């Protein structure tokens, strides 16, 4: 594990808590859902031997409080935040690699579209882009129902309803800075979950990546999913994304949150994938600098 540094970056409407570990090529990890930087703690520790790993709490989550209205439009605001964090931590000409999980994968893909000169590679792990599916309308109605359940009956009832996208299984307990876990008395700490249900769930599940723009960069986009979530609805959009980009789906250990459940094996596979991508990029750069023969 590298030495942990932490800080807070003021951005319009919020302050972003971030952590930095290790040395080497910069790797940004973007969480999804109600998760914060803590969900990547073990994965980041594993990767810090070979990368300068940056994690953060998205605005409104845990240690990144709002000092303005909630983020709207959601994707643009989140991508702005990630870009500002990169600006704060690295020179503009330093290439970065980005791994995003769930809603974080949508943010990672948007960063690639916005700044392909800076973003060398994106690994998009199960982005919840339900709008890409042929039954998108059914899924939109489902998430509307979950949101209505949250408004009427509260966080616990809504999260129970949300289990349908994970084949009816409850969400696994995940590390979080604020301890938003299921309690022994069958109640929830509602802070991050309530923010997710109020401000993240609907815009992230309605978000459709710019496939046309990504197709021009497809060799630097890795659609990824969990071996254990193949049968889950939340896995389906990345299969469509891979097909539309002409890319092979990269399968990682575990399910939707395999990075938290199997951090060592997940990190090993991710590090190998990043190393291969860097080697390919270096080879392409060398080829571009070779004098032409004529």
mmCIF file of N, CA and C in Angstrom, residues 64-109:
data_model
loop_
_atom_site.group_PDB
_atom_site.id
_atom_site.type_symbol
_atom_site.label_atom_id
_atom_site.label_comp_id
_atom_site.label_asym_id
_atom_site.label_seq_id
_atom_site.Cartn_x
_atom_site.Cartn_y
_atom_site.Cartn_z
ATOM 1 N N UNK A 64 -18.292 14.695 0.905
ATOM 2 C CA UNK A 64 -18.336 15.728 -0.140
ATOM 3 C C UNK A 64 -19.669 16.480 -0.052
ATOM 4 N N UNK A 65 -19.799 17.357 0.945
ATOM 5 C CA UNK A 65 -21.095 18.024 1.165
ATOM 6 C C UNK A 65 -21.397 19.055 0.086
ATOM 7 N N UNK A 66 -22.675 19.244 -0.140
ATOM 8 C CA UNK A 66 -23.139 20.293 -1.046
ATOM 9 C C UNK A 66 -23.132 21.625 -0.325
ATOM 10 N N UNK A 67 -22.815 22.690 -1.054
ATOM 11 C CA UNK A 67 -23.083 24.025 -0.534
ATOM 12 C C UNK A 67 -23.909 24.813 -1.554
ATOM 13 N N UNK A 68 -24.651 24.053 -2.341
ATOM 14 C CA UNK A 68 -25.558 24.607 -3.333
ATOM 15 C C UNK A 68 -26.631 23.584 -3.626
ATOM 16 N N UNK A 69 -27.390 23.785 -4.694
ATOM 17 C CA UNK A 69 -28.460 22.831 -5.033
ATOM 18 C C UNK A 69 -27.895 21.488 -5.469
ATOM 19 N N UNK A 70 -28.700 20.439 -5.462
ATOM 20 C CA UNK A 70 -28.252 19.130 -5.940
ATOM 21 C C UNK A 70 -27.796 19.196 -7.393
ATOM 22 N N UNK A 71 -26.953 18.244 -7.814
ATOM 23 C CA UNK A 71 -26.345 18.312 -9.143
ATOM 24 C C UNK A 71 -27.337 18.121 -10.278
ATOM 25 N N UNK A 72 -27.488 19.151 -11.104
ATOM 26 C CA UNK A 72 -28.310 19.073 -12.307
ATOM 27 C C UNK A 72 -27.670 19.937 -13.389
ATOM 28 N N UNK A 73 -27.570 19.462 -14.616
ATOM 29 C CA UNK A 73 -27.836 18.082 -15.027
ATOM 30 C C UNK A 73 -26.808 17.133 -14.436
ATOM 31 N N UNK A 74 -27.267 15.941 -14.083
ATOM 32 C CA UNK A 74 -26.435 15.033 -13.294
ATOM 33 C C UNK A 74 -25.121 14.688 -13.983
ATOM 34 N N UNK A 75 -25.147 14.183 -15.206
ATOM 35 C CA UNK A 75 -23.925 13.703 -15.842
ATOM 36 C C UNK A 75 -22.935 14.839 -16.071
ATOM 37 N N UNK A 76 -23.399 15.973 -16.570
ATOM 38 C CA UNK A 76 -22.502 17.090 -16.832
ATOM 39 C C UNK A 76 -21.823 17.562 -15.551
ATOM 40 N N UNK A 77 -22.590 17.648 -14.467
ATOM 41 C CA UNK A 77 -22.022 18.104 -13.198
ATOM 42 C C UNK A 77 -20.996 17.119 -12.674
ATOM 43 N N UNK A 78 -21.308 15.832 -12.743
ATOM 44 C CA UNK A 78 -20.376 14.828 -12.237
ATOM 45 C C UNK A 78 -19.100 14.788 -13.080
ATOM 46 N N UNK A 79 -19.227 14.899 -14.391
ATOM 47 C CA UNK A 79 -18.042 14.909 -15.246
ATOM 48 C C UNK A 79 -17.206 16.167 -15.003
ATOM 49 N N UNK A 80 -17.879 17.293 -14.782
ATOM 50 C CA UNK A 80 -17.149 18.518 -14.425
ATOM 51 C C UNK A 80 -16.333 18.302 -13.152
ATOM 52 N N UNK A 81 -16.953 17.680 -12.153
ATOM 53 C CA UNK A 81 -16.258 17.437 -10.889
ATOM 54 C C UNK A 81 -15.024 16.568 -11.092
ATOM 55 N N UNK A 82 -15.167 15.475 -11.838
ATOM 56 C CA UNK A 82 -14.042 14.576 -12.061
ATOM 57 C C UNK A 82 -12.931 15.283 -12.826
ATOM 58 N N UNK A 83 -13.294 16.086 -13.817
ATOM 59 C CA UNK A 83 -12.291 16.816 -14.589
ATOM 60 C C UNK A 83 -11.564 17.832 -13.715
ATOM 61 N N UNK A 84 -12.298 18.519 -12.847
ATOM 62 C CA UNK A 84 -11.650 19.489 -11.949
ATOM 63 C C UNK A 84 -10.704 18.791 -10.982
ATOM 64 N N UNK A 85 -11.083 17.619 -10.530
ATOM 65 C CA UNK A 85 -10.208 16.872 -9.632
ATOM 66 C C UNK A 85 -8.916 16.477 -10.357
ATOM 67 N N UNK A 86 -9.031 16.031 -11.594
ATOM 68 C CA UNK A 86 -7.838 15.710 -12.375
ATOM 69 C C UNK A 86 -6.980 16.950 -12.590
ATOM 70 N N UNK A 87 -7.607 18.079 -12.889
ATOM 71 C CA UNK A 87 -6.857 19.325 -13.054
ATOM 72 C C UNK A 87 -6.091 19.686 -11.790
ATOM 73 N N UNK A 88 -6.709 19.407 -10.652
ATOM 74 C CA UNK A 88 -6.099 19.742 -9.360
ATOM 75 C C UNK A 88 -4.898 18.852 -9.058
ATOM 76 N N UNK A 89 -4.925 17.611 -9.512
ATOM 77 C CA UNK A 89 -3.928 16.629 -9.102
ATOM 78 C C UNK A 89 -2.867 16.324 -10.151
ATOM 79 N N UNK A 90 -3.078 16.734 -11.393
ATOM 80 C CA UNK A 90 -2.139 16.351 -12.445
ATOM 81 C C UNK A 90 -2.064 17.433 -13.513
ATOM 82 N N UNK A 91 -0.915 17.556 -14.176
ATOM 83 C CA UNK A 91 -0.813 18.490 -15.301
ATOM 84 C C UNK A 91 -1.770 18.091 -16.422
ATOM 85 N N UNK A 92 -2.146 19.080 -17.215
ATOM 86 C CA UNK A 92 -3.127 18.831 -18.266
ATOM 87 C C UNK A 92 -2.616 17.854 -19.319
ATOM 88 N N UNK A 93 -1.295 17.754 -19.471
ATOM 89 C CA UNK A 93 -0.754 16.863 -20.494
ATOM 90 C C UNK A 93 -0.401 15.475 -19.961
ATOM 91 N N UNK A 94 -0.726 15.187 -18.692
ATOM 92 C CA UNK A 94 -0.453 13.865 -18.153
ATOM 93 C C UNK A 94 -1.604 12.922 -18.499
ATOM 94 N N UNK A 95 -1.329 11.817 -19.180
ATOM 95 C CA UNK A 95 -2.412 10.882 -19.508
ATOM 96 C C UNK A 95 -2.941 10.202 -18.263
ATOM 97 N N UNK A 96 -4.245 9.949 -18.242
ATOM 98 C CA UNK A 96 -4.871 9.304 -17.096
ATOM 99 C C UNK A 96 -5.658 8.097 -17.568
ATOM 100 N N UNK A 97 -5.842 7.174 -16.664
ATOM 101 C CA UNK A 97 -6.684 6.010 -16.897
ATOM 102 C C UNK A 97 -7.831 6.107 -15.905
ATOM 103 N N UNK A 98 -9.002 5.680 -16.312
ATOM 104 C CA UNK A 98 -10.191 5.826 -15.471
ATOM 105 C C UNK A 98 -10.936 4.504 -15.407
ATOM 106 N N UNK A 99 -11.233 4.070 -14.179
ATOM 107 C CA UNK A 99 -12.127 2.937 -13.948
ATOM 108 C C UNK A 99 -13.380 3.485 -13.279
ATOM 109 N N UNK A 100 -14.536 3.178 -13.857
ATOM 110 C CA UNK A 100 -15.785 3.607 -13.264
ATOM 111 C C UNK A 100 -16.710 2.426 -13.062
ATOM 112 N N UNK A 101 -17.396 2.425 -11.929
ATOM 113 C CA UNK A 101 -18.340 1.364 -11.604
ATOM 114 C C UNK A 101 -19.753 1.919 -11.586
ATOM 115 N N UNK A 102 -20.683 1.186 -12.182
ATOM 116 C CA UNK A 102 -22.101 1.558 -12.171
ATOM 117 C C UNK A 102 -22.240 2.990 -12.690
ATOM 118 N N UNK A 103 -22.860 3.890 -11.945
ATOM 119 C CA UNK A 103 -23.003 5.262 -12.414
ATOM 120 C C UNK A 103 -21.647 5.907 -12.668
ATOM 121 N N UNK A 104 -20.632 5.484 -11.926
ATOM 122 C CA UNK A 104 -19.290 5.998 -12.162
ATOM 123 C C UNK A 104 -18.754 5.648 -13.527
ATOM 124 N N UNK A 105 -19.218 4.535 -14.097
ATOM 125 C CA UNK A 105 -18.801 4.160 -15.446
ATOM 126 C C UNK A 105 -19.346 5.138 -16.476
ATOM 127 N N UNK A 106 -20.547 5.662 -16.255
ATOM 128 C CA UNK A 106 -21.106 6.664 -17.160
ATOM 129 C C UNK A 106 -20.283 7.940 -17.120
ATOM 130 N N UNK A 107 -19.836 8.313 -15.922
ATOM 131 C CA UNK A 107 -18.994 9.502 -15.784
ATOM 132 C C UNK A 107 -17.657 9.283 -16.480
ATOM 133 N N UNK A 108 -17.089 8.089 -16.327
ATOM 134 C CA UNK A 108 -15.818 7.777 -16.979
ATOM 135 C C UNK A 108 -15.945 7.862 -18.499
ATOM 136 N N UNK A 109 -17.016 7.330 -19.050
ATOM 137 C CA UNK A 109 -17.231 7.393 -20.497
ATOM 138 C C UNK A 109 -17.398 8.836 -20.965
#
